[in-house]
Structure formats: C-alpha cells, structure tokens
Short mmCIF file of C-alpha atoms in Angstrom, two decimals:
data_model
loop_
_atom_site.label_atom_id
_atom_site.label_comp_id
_atom_site.label_asym_id
_atom_site.label_seq_id
_atom_site.Cartn_x
_atom_site.Cartn_y
_atom_site.Cartn_z
CA ARG N 1 44.35 -0.49 0.84
CA THR N 2 42.60 2.34 -0.96
CA VAL N 3 41.31 0.06 -3.59
CA TRP N 4 40.05 -2.52 -0.86
CA SER N 5 38.36 0.35 1.02
CA GLN N 6 36.65 1.54 -2.00
CA SER N 7 35.44 -1.98 -2.95
CA ILE N 8 34.11 -2.56 0.57
CA GLY N 9 32.39 0.90 0.37
CA LEU N 10 30.76 -0.04 -2.85
CA VAL N 11 29.54 -3.34 -1.49
CA LEU N 12 28.18 -1.74 1.61
CA ALA N 13 26.48 1.04 -0.36
CA THR N 14 24.89 -1.45 -2.71
CA LEU N 15 23.56 -3.48 0.13
CA LEU N 16 22.09 -0.46 1.86
CA ALA N 17 20.58 0.76 -1.49
CA ARG N 18 18.84 -2.57 -1.90
CA SER N 19 17.10 -1.95 1.47
CA GLN N 20 16.62 1.75 0.64
CA PRO N 21 15.96 2.00 -3.10
CA HIS N 22 14.70 5.54 -2.83
CA ARG N 23 18.25 6.71 -1.89
CA ARG N 24 20.79 7.60 -4.53
CA ILE N 25 24.37 6.83 -3.84
CA THR N 26 26.77 9.13 -5.96
CA ALA N 27 29.94 9.45 -4.08
CA ILE N 28 31.13 6.21 -5.58
CA GLY N 29 29.48 6.62 -8.92
CA TRP N 30 26.54 4.25 -8.31
CA ARG N 31 22.72 5.03 -8.93
CA ASN N 32 19.69 3.02 -8.40
CA ALA N 33 18.56 2.21 -11.99
CA GLY N 34 15.07 1.71 -10.76
CA ARG N 35 14.39 5.32 -10.04
CA GLU N 36 16.01 7.26 -12.93
CA SER N 37 12.95 9.27 -13.85
CA SER N 38 11.94 12.49 -12.03
CA VAL N 39 8.45 12.10 -10.65
CA THR N 40 6.45 15.13 -9.11
CA TYR N 41 3.68 13.81 -6.99
CA ASN N 42 0.79 16.11 -6.76
CA ARG N 43 -0.62 17.29 -3.40
CA PRO N 44 -4.28 17.07 -2.34
CA ARG N 45 -5.99 20.41 -2.18
CA ASP N 46 -6.35 22.37 1.10
CA VAL N 47 -4.06 20.00 3.00
CA SER N 48 -1.13 21.45 4.95
CA LEU N 49 1.71 19.30 6.05
CA MET N 50 2.56 20.30 9.60
CA THR N 51 6.01 18.87 10.68
CA THR N 52 4.86 19.07 14.30
CA SER N 53 1.95 16.64 13.68
CA PRO N 54 2.57 12.98 14.36
CA SER N 55 0.26 12.19 11.36
CA THR N 56 2.25 14.14 8.85
CA SER N 57 5.79 14.53 9.95
CA THR N 58 8.19 13.03 7.45
CA ASP N 59 10.55 11.71 10.03
CA GLU N 60 10.44 7.98 10.62
CA VAL N 61 8.25 7.19 13.65
CA CYS N 62 10.10 5.51 16.59
CA LEU N 63 9.33 1.80 16.51
CA ASP N 64 8.06 1.76 20.12
CA LYS N 65 5.13 3.92 19.02
CA LEU N 66 4.20 1.20 16.41
CA ARG N 67 4.04 -1.59 18.91
CA PRO N 68 0.21 -1.53 19.24
CA TYR N 69 -0.15 -2.44 15.66
CA LEU N 70 2.25 -5.21 15.54
CA SER N 71 2.41 -8.68 17.11
CA THR N 72 5.28 -9.21 19.63
CA GLN N 73 6.93 -11.51 17.15
CA ASN N 74 6.91 -9.02 14.32
CA PHE N 75 7.89 -6.11 16.73
CA ASP N 76 10.96 -8.04 17.70
CA TRP N 77 11.70 -9.03 14.02
CA ILE N 78 11.49 -5.34 12.79
CA LYS N 79 13.56 -4.18 15.82
CA ARG N 80 16.40 -6.54 14.72
CA ASP N 81 16.05 -5.14 11.22
CA ASP N 82 16.17 -1.57 12.48
CA GLU N 83 19.36 -2.32 14.40
CA GLU N 84 20.99 -3.95 11.38
CA ARG N 85 19.98 -1.03 9.16
CA ASN N 86 21.65 1.36 11.68
CA ARG N 87 24.69 -0.75 11.94
CA LEU N 88 25.02 -0.90 8.20
CA LYS N 89 24.57 2.94 7.90
CA GLN N 90 27.32 3.46 10.50
CA GLN N 91 29.60 1.12 8.76
CA ILE N 92 29.08 2.97 5.52
CA ALA N 93 29.73 6.33 7.25
CA ASP N 94 32.92 4.93 8.66
CA GLU N 95 34.07 3.76 5.17
CA CYS N 96 33.20 7.33 3.75
CA PRO N 97 34.22 9.79 6.47
CA GLY N 98 33.79 12.67 4.01
CA GLY N 99 30.15 12.50 4.72
CA HIS N 100 29.08 12.80 1.07
CA LEU N 101 27.79 9.35 0.49
CA PHE N 102 24.29 10.42 -0.12
CA ALA N 103 23.54 13.32 -2.44
CA ASP N 104 20.62 15.17 -0.70
CA ALA N 105 20.18 17.49 -3.77
CA GLU N 106 19.15 14.56 -5.86
CA ASP N 107 16.57 13.40 -3.30
CA GLU N 108 14.43 16.36 -4.28
CA ASP N 109 13.46 14.35 -7.30
CA GLU N 110 12.24 11.37 -5.34
CA PRO N 111 8.63 11.01 -4.18
CA PRO N 112 8.20 11.92 -0.48
CA ARG N 113 8.18 9.03 1.85
CA VAL N 114 5.02 10.29 3.68
CA GLN N 115 2.09 11.53 1.43
CA GLU N 116 -1.59 12.20 1.67
CA TRP N 117 -4.48 11.22 -0.70
CA THR N 118 -7.93 12.46 -0.67
CA SER N 119 -11.02 10.61 -2.08
CA SER N 120 -13.19 12.20 -4.70
CA ARG N 121 -16.60 11.56 -6.03
CA SER N 122 -15.87 13.26 -9.22
CA ASN N 123 -12.20 12.29 -9.86
CA VAL N 124 -11.58 8.60 -10.21
CA ASP N 125 -7.88 9.14 -9.21
CA GLY N 126 -8.76 10.93 -6.02
CA HIS N 127 -6.28 13.73 -5.17
CA GLY N 128 -2.68 12.85 -4.55
CA GLY N 129 -0.16 10.02 -5.12
CA TYR N 130 0.44 10.01 -8.82
CA ASP N 131 2.16 12.09 -11.42
CA GLN N 132 -0.12 14.54 -13.01
CA ARG N 133 -0.19 14.63 -16.88
CA LYS N 134 -1.69 18.10 -17.04
CA LYS N 135 0.43 20.96 -15.64
CA ASP N 136 -2.58 22.84 -14.42
CA GLY N 137 -4.11 19.60 -12.73
CA SER N 138 -7.63 18.48 -12.65
CA PRO N 139 -10.42 20.88 -11.56
CA VAL N 140 -11.94 19.88 -8.19
CA SER N 141 -15.73 19.64 -8.26
CA GLU N 142 -18.07 21.06 -5.72
CA GLU N 143 -19.21 17.33 -5.30
CA ASP N 144 -16.01 16.83 -3.30
CA ASP N 145 -16.92 19.22 -0.70
CA GLY N 146 -19.02 16.60 1.08
CA ASP N 147 -18.02 13.40 2.79
CA THR N 148 -14.45 12.59 1.46
CA VAL N 149 -11.53 11.10 3.14
CA THR N 150 -8.07 12.30 3.51
CA VAL N 151 -5.54 9.64 4.69
CA VAL N 152 -1.75 9.28 4.98
CA PHE N 153 0.13 6.51 3.17
CA LEU N 154 3.90 5.62 3.12
CA LEU N 155 6.21 4.44 0.36
CA SER N 156 8.50 1.67 1.36
CA GLU N 157 12.20 1.27 1.10
CA SER N 158 11.89 -2.44 0.28
CA TYR N 159 11.89 -3.81 -3.28
CA GLU N 160 11.12 -1.88 -6.48
CA GLY N 161 7.52 -2.20 -7.28
CA PHE N 162 6.62 -3.47 -3.88
CA GLY N 163 5.30 -0.66 -1.74
CA ASP N 164 7.39 2.20 -3.38
CA THR N 165 4.72 3.15 -5.76
CA LEU N 166 0.97 3.91 -5.28
CA TRP N 167 -0.61 1.80 -8.05
CA ALA N 168 -3.75 2.92 -9.98
CA SER N 169 -5.66 -0.05 -8.82
CA SER N 170 -5.06 0.74 -5.17
CA ARG N 171 -6.28 4.34 -5.71
CA TYR N 172 -9.40 2.90 -7.55
CA ALA N 173 -10.16 0.59 -4.68
CA ALA N 174 -9.67 3.27 -2.01
CA ASN N 175 -11.82 5.76 -3.88
CA VAL N 176 -14.69 3.23 -4.33
CA LEU N 177 -14.47 2.21 -0.78
CA ALA N 178 -14.48 5.74 0.66
CA ASP N 179 -17.75 6.73 -0.97
CA PRO N 180 -20.79 5.27 0.83
CA LYS N 181 -22.85 4.81 -2.23
CA LYS N 182 -20.23 3.24 -4.45
CA CYS N 183 -19.08 1.07 -1.49
CA LYS N 184 -22.56 -0.20 -0.89
CA GLU N 185 -22.88 -1.04 -4.64
CA ILE N 186 -19.54 -2.89 -4.85
CA LEU N 187 -20.19 -4.81 -1.53
CA SER N 188 -23.85 -5.50 -2.54
CA PRO N 189 -23.57 -9.47 -2.46
CA MET N 190 -22.55 -9.24 1.20
CA LEU N 191 -24.77 -6.30 2.28
CA LEU N 192 -27.89 -7.72 0.73
CA SER N 193 -27.60 -10.95 2.85
CA ARG N 194 -26.88 -9.05 6.01
CA GLY N 195 -28.81 -5.84 5.75
CA VAL N 196 -27.43 -2.37 5.95
CA ASP N 197 -27.54 0.27 8.72
CA GLU N 198 -28.11 3.38 6.71
CA THR N 199 -26.72 5.67 9.35
CA LEU N 200 -23.29 4.06 9.17
CA HIS N 201 -20.83 3.60 6.28
CA PRO N 202 -21.01 0.11 4.83
CA LEU N 203 -17.57 -0.69 6.10
CA ASN N 204 -18.33 0.09 9.58
CA GLY N 205 -17.64 -2.91 11.77
CA VAL N 206 -16.80 -5.33 8.98
CA THR N 207 -13.51 -7.36 9.08
CA PHE N 208 -11.20 -6.21 6.26
CA LEU N 209 -8.03 -7.82 4.98
CA GLU N 210 -5.77 -6.33 2.34
CA LEU N 211 -3.42 -8.60 0.52
CA GLY N 212 -0.19 -7.52 -1.14
CA ALA N 213 -1.03 -4.17 0.31
CA GLY N 214 2.02 -2.11 -0.67
CA ALA N 215 1.24 1.52 0.21
CA ALA N 216 -1.91 0.11 1.90
CA LEU N 217 -4.16 2.89 0.70
CA PRO N 218 -7.46 0.88 0.77
CA SER N 219 -6.58 -0.20 4.23
CA ALA N 220 -6.12 3.31 5.40
CA VAL N 221 -9.62 4.26 4.03
CA ALA N 222 -11.15 1.22 5.52
CA ILE N 223 -9.72 2.22 8.95
CA TYR N 224 -11.18 5.76 8.49
CA ARG N 225 -14.52 4.21 7.59
CA GLY N 226 -14.73 2.04 10.74
CA ALA N 227 -13.62 -1.35 9.50
CA ARG N 228 -11.51 -3.80 11.47
CA VAL N 229 -8.40 -3.85 9.41
CA VAL N 230 -5.42 -6.10 8.82
CA SER N 231 -2.87 -4.91 6.19
CA SER N 232 -0.63 -7.75 4.84
CA ASP N 233 2.28 -7.97 2.40
CA LEU N 234 5.32 -9.96 1.67
CA ARG N 235 7.69 -10.56 4.61
CA SER N 236 9.75 -7.51 4.35
CA ALA N 237 10.52 -5.99 7.67
CA ASN N 238 10.58 -2.38 6.23
CA ARG N 239 7.23 -3.00 4.35
CA ILE N 240 5.43 -4.26 7.41
CA ARG N 241 7.05 -1.44 9.34
CA CYS N 242 5.79 1.17 6.98
CA MET N 243 2.26 -0.17 7.06
CA ALA N 244 2.20 -0.11 10.80
CA GLU N 245 3.47 3.47 10.63
CA SER N 246 0.76 4.24 8.27
CA ILE N 247 -1.89 2.89 10.76
CA TYR N 248 -0.22 4.98 13.55
CA ARG N 249 -0.20 8.19 11.56
CA ASN N 250 -3.88 7.74 10.38
CA VAL N 251 -5.01 7.03 13.85
CA ALA N 252 -3.21 10.20 15.14
CA ARG N 253 -4.78 12.15 12.30
CA MET N 254 -8.30 10.95 13.16
CA LYS N 255 -7.68 12.00 16.77
CA GLU N 256 -6.47 15.33 15.74
CA LEU N 257 -9.55 16.01 13.63
CA ASP N 258 -11.97 14.41 16.29
CA VAL N 259 -12.92 11.80 13.73
CA PRO N 260 -14.72 8.80 15.47
CA LEU N 261 -12.17 6.11 15.90
CA TYR N 262 -14.56 3.08 15.78
CA HIS N 263 -12.15 0.16 15.50
CA ALA N 264 -8.96 2.21 14.23
CA GLU N 265 -6.80 1.23 17.09
CA GLU N 266 -7.54 -2.40 16.47
CA ALA N 267 -5.86 -2.29 13.11
CA ARG N 268 -2.73 -4.43 12.61
CA SER N 269 0.15 -4.83 10.02
CA CYS N 270 1.22 -8.48 9.29
CA PRO N 271 3.44 -10.29 6.94
CA LEU N 272 1.76 -13.05 4.82
CA ASN N 273 3.26 -15.51 2.32
CA TRP N 274 0.33 -16.72 0.23
CA GLU N 275 2.08 -20.23 -0.01
CA LYS N 276 1.53 -20.58 3.80
CA THR N 277 -1.43 -20.72 5.95
CA PRO N 278 -2.96 -17.30 6.89
CA ASP N 279 -3.16 -18.07 10.60
CA GLU N 280 -1.20 -15.01 11.58
CA VAL N 281 -3.54 -12.43 9.95
CA LYS N 282 -6.70 -14.20 11.36
CA ASP N 283 -5.09 -14.14 14.83
CA ALA N 284 -4.33 -10.51 14.47
CA LEU N 285 -8.12 -9.74 14.99
CA GLY N 286 -9.01 -13.06 16.56
CA VAL N 287 -11.35 -14.03 13.72
CA ASP N 288 -11.77 -17.13 11.50
CA SER N 289 -12.47 -15.13 8.25
CA PHE N 290 -12.84 -11.63 6.82
CA ASP N 291 -15.98 -9.94 5.35
CA VAL N 292 -14.11 -7.98 2.81
CA ILE N 293 -10.69 -8.87 1.10
CA VAL N 294 -8.96 -6.43 -1.25
CA ALA N 295 -6.00 -7.59 -3.41
CA ALA N 296 -5.10 -4.55 -5.60
CA ASP N 297 -2.59 -5.18 -8.36
CA CYS N 298 -1.63 -8.70 -7.23
CA CYS N 299 -2.46 -10.43 -10.59
CA TYR N 300 0.72 -9.41 -12.61
CA MET N 301 2.47 -12.69 -11.54
CA PRO N 302 0.38 -15.51 -13.02
CA TRP N 303 2.50 -18.13 -11.43
CA LEU N 304 1.12 -17.08 -8.13
CA HIS N 305 -2.58 -17.02 -8.98
CA PHE N 306 -3.28 -20.24 -7.33
CA GLU N 307 -1.61 -19.20 -4.07
CA LEU N 308 -3.47 -15.88 -4.19
CA LEU N 309 -6.86 -17.43 -4.77
CA SER N 310 -6.21 -20.09 -2.20
CA THR N 311 -5.48 -17.45 0.29
CA VAL N 312 -8.64 -15.64 -0.48
CA GLU N 313 -10.71 -18.86 -0.28
CA SER N 314 -9.20 -19.57 3.13
CA CYS N 315 -9.82 -16.04 4.59
CA LEU N 316 -13.09 -15.05 2.97
CA SER N 317 -16.31 -15.43 5.04
CA ARG N 318 -19.16 -17.51 3.62
CA ASP N 319 -21.01 -14.38 2.46
CA GLY N 320 -17.96 -12.06 2.05
CA VAL N 321 -16.77 -10.26 -0.96
CA ALA N 322 -13.19 -10.18 -2.37
CA LEU N 323 -12.11 -7.36 -4.76
CA ILE N 324 -9.35 -7.88 -7.18
CA PRO N 325 -8.65 -4.75 -9.11
CA PHE N 326 -5.54 -4.83 -11.36
CA CYS N 327 -3.86 -3.36 -14.44
CA LEU N 328 -1.96 -4.92 -17.30
CA HIS N 329 1.75 -3.93 -16.92
CA GLY N 330 3.23 -5.79 -19.88
CA ASN N 331 5.63 -7.72 -17.77
CA THR N 332 3.97 -10.95 -19.09
CA GLU N 333 1.36 -11.78 -21.63
CA ASP N 334 -1.93 -10.00 -20.91
CA SER N 335 -3.83 -13.31 -21.52
CA GLU N 336 -1.78 -14.92 -18.71
CA VAL N 337 -2.72 -12.30 -16.32
CA ARG N 338 -6.41 -12.43 -17.31
CA GLY N 339 -6.20 -16.25 -16.75
CA ILE N 340 -7.07 -15.61 -13.15
CA VAL N 341 -10.69 -15.46 -14.09
CA ASP N 342 -10.79 -18.98 -15.24
CA LYS N 343 -8.62 -20.05 -12.38
CA ALA N 344 -10.99 -18.52 -9.88
CA LYS N 345 -13.94 -20.15 -11.56
CA GLU N 346 -12.27 -23.53 -11.38
CA MET N 347 -11.64 -23.18 -7.70
CA GLY N 348 -15.45 -22.64 -7.21
CA PHE N 349 -15.74 -18.78 -6.89
CA LYS N 350 -18.49 -16.92 -8.44
CA VAL N 351 -16.53 -14.35 -10.50
CA GLU N 352 -18.06 -10.99 -11.71
CA GLU N 353 -16.06 -8.67 -13.95
CA LEU N 354 -17.06 -5.31 -13.18
CA PRO N 355 -16.76 -2.34 -15.64
CA ASP N 356 -13.25 -1.08 -16.38
CA THR N 357 -12.18 2.28 -15.14
CA GLN N 358 -9.42 4.40 -16.64
CA LEU N 359 -7.19 6.13 -14.08
CA THR N 360 -3.94 8.02 -14.52
CA PRO N 361 -0.87 5.79 -14.39
CA PRO N 362 1.49 6.49 -11.50
CA THR N 363 4.20 7.95 -13.61
CA LEU N 364 4.50 9.78 -16.91
CA LYS N 365 6.70 6.97 -18.39
CA MET N 366 3.87 4.46 -17.91
CA ASP N 367 1.52 3.49 -20.66
CA TYR N 368 -2.17 4.51 -20.23
CA LYS N 369 -3.03 0.83 -19.83
CA GLN N 370 -1.14 0.71 -16.65
CA GLY N 371 -3.80 3.07 -15.31
CA LEU N 372 -6.86 1.06 -16.88
CA VAL N 373 -8.21 -0.78 -13.91
CA HIS N 374 -9.99 -4.06 -14.44
CA THR N 375 -11.93 -5.27 -11.35
CA LEU N 376 -12.97 -8.84 -10.33
CA ARG N 377 -15.53 -9.45 -7.57
CA LEU N 378 -15.36 -12.85 -6.13
CA THR N 379 -17.96 -14.51 -3.81
CA LYS N 380 -18.20 -18.05 -2.55
CA THR N 381 -20.92 -20.16 -4.26
CA ASP N 382 -23.46 -22.04 -2.19
#
C-alpha cells in the first residue's frame, strides 16, 4: 500500500508540475529539469511593489475580476481549469499529509510570477525582466526621466518556453513601441498613409493584435499607450488567464496613477491557434482587421511559418504593419528560421529587414545570439 501510495503521489505531482513548471517538487525526489538554473531578475528603478495594490500584489487574482477581459466561453473554460487545478492540489495534499510536498525555500530561486518592466530611451533592454550580466547593473540615463512606461507582466505556469520567460525580442518590441519617436518610425508605412496627430502617441486608437504573446509585454505597453488591444497565444487556460490578469493589473495601475485609460478597458485575452480561422480575436474587438500586429519570437519553429504568416495575412488591415522580431535560439538551423523572409515574400508581403539590435539574453546560460534581435516589418503590397 505504501508503494502504491508513493506511486500515485509521484504521478499526481508530475501532472501538477506540468501545469505549474515553476514549482519544484522535492518531497518525492523529483525536480523540474526545465528550471535548474538560478536566475535573479533585476527590478526597475524607483518602483516599489506594494502588496496592498491590485496592480502589484503577487497573489493570483480572483477569476471573477478577470471576466471583463475574457469572452464568456473562455471565462467558463478557464473556470473549469481552475477547478481542476484546485482539485488536483487537494488530491496531492491528501496523498502527502505531511505538508512538505513543495519546498518553499527553493522557490526563492524562481523568477517572481508578477514583475514590472520600465521602458528606456537609453537602454535597449528597458529595465526589468532579465538576468543582469553585470553585478552593478546598467546606469540609468537622464534621458529616461521623461515619457517612459512602467507596466506589469506575468510569467505563466504553462509550458516551458511559452510564457514562462520574457524573451529579448518581446522587450525590444515593447521598448520601441513605448517611445513615441521610435514607434512613429517603425510604424511609418501605416502612419504616412493615414496622417499623424502629433498630440497623441502613434498607437493611440489603433487596433493592435499580439500573436504568441507569452508574457504579453508589447500588449501591456500598447494598452498604456492607448491602443485597442487583443493578446493571443496558444490554447492553454493558464496562459490566457495570465494574460487577462496582466490586463487587469495594468488597468488597475493606470487608475492608481491617474493615467488616461483611453481604450484600456476594451483589451481582451484570447486563445488563437494559427491553423484555424482567427474569428475569435477579431470578434473580441468587433473588427475585421488590425492596424498593428506583433509576433515576437514566433519564428523558431519553421514548420509553422506558413500558419503564422497566414494568420498575419488574414488579420492585418490593408495599410497595417506587422512586426516580427526574433532571435536565433539554436533549436533548429538558423537558415530555416530565416526562411520566413522568402516565405513572406512568396505570400505577397512587402518584407523589410530592419537593423539588428543586441539585447541582453533572458538568462546567464543563454548565448548572446539569443539576445540579438532581428526584426521583419511586413506590409501588404497593392
């Protein structure tokens, strides 16, 4: 009976770990191999995390509070997932009545679930969300005392590499979009055809879709800058929940700081399988297309390039701009990843390869090329 009980406990613990890869299960001698390294995430300057604030408390937000940012169908789906997670946790607790299933001391090495990131005009990384390679950190320029953005993002307990890491290309996109001048430059094909209200940020009022959003940092910045935003990712209940919670926290932060909400409360979190029609993300805002699409670090699986580009083609407005920043991670041949350029041209896009930008990789164990961001700007040809 003891052997049977231990076996059942191992199975249950493993199942829970798959849904919560940030947790380490040590009572039965098992550890998530995907998180063996110790990573210290740097904090943005002059930002205090107040546990009483709904925007920065590390506690998981009650699902009912996330309802405005989810469709009814997705809310019900995530609710069922929450109930199953809670049932599984209780079952594991019953199998391990000693209460030592999770080693809280080891959790100190894990990146916080809720973090903050601040844009920068002098530091291409921005401030926050990556492992600093210099102990004293990067000096903050006086240039950052101006119109910067501080947003909240969440790491998911979904699958390794999907939402559990803030990738360099995501930070790059967020930092460019946060800066009015850089944003105007990178979205120039769209803005030149429409004209620009110089009194507003270039993102104000535009429809914005993020594909494969993960930690959804570009989406958070776009919300702050007044865009009408839909964050999308693979159909993982925890991932979609985390993105909805990110919206909730950032809207709460904007209210606390008296930042104009513009269209912040219209933001939505949606699942999107690139192999299926994108009706759900369009219906989330009641639109037929999006002015700006960002797909950060979505190129590392060459076998999905056609599906990714087909989704962009289906969702991008006639004069819109799609940004595809990516790094080469070594999981497949670099040439295969870069093959997306020819594939996009074959599908009728105008493809511009923007200058590469070296950022800091997310962790110390990563090679510097995993922080070298290559960016494609796609527009539709006439």
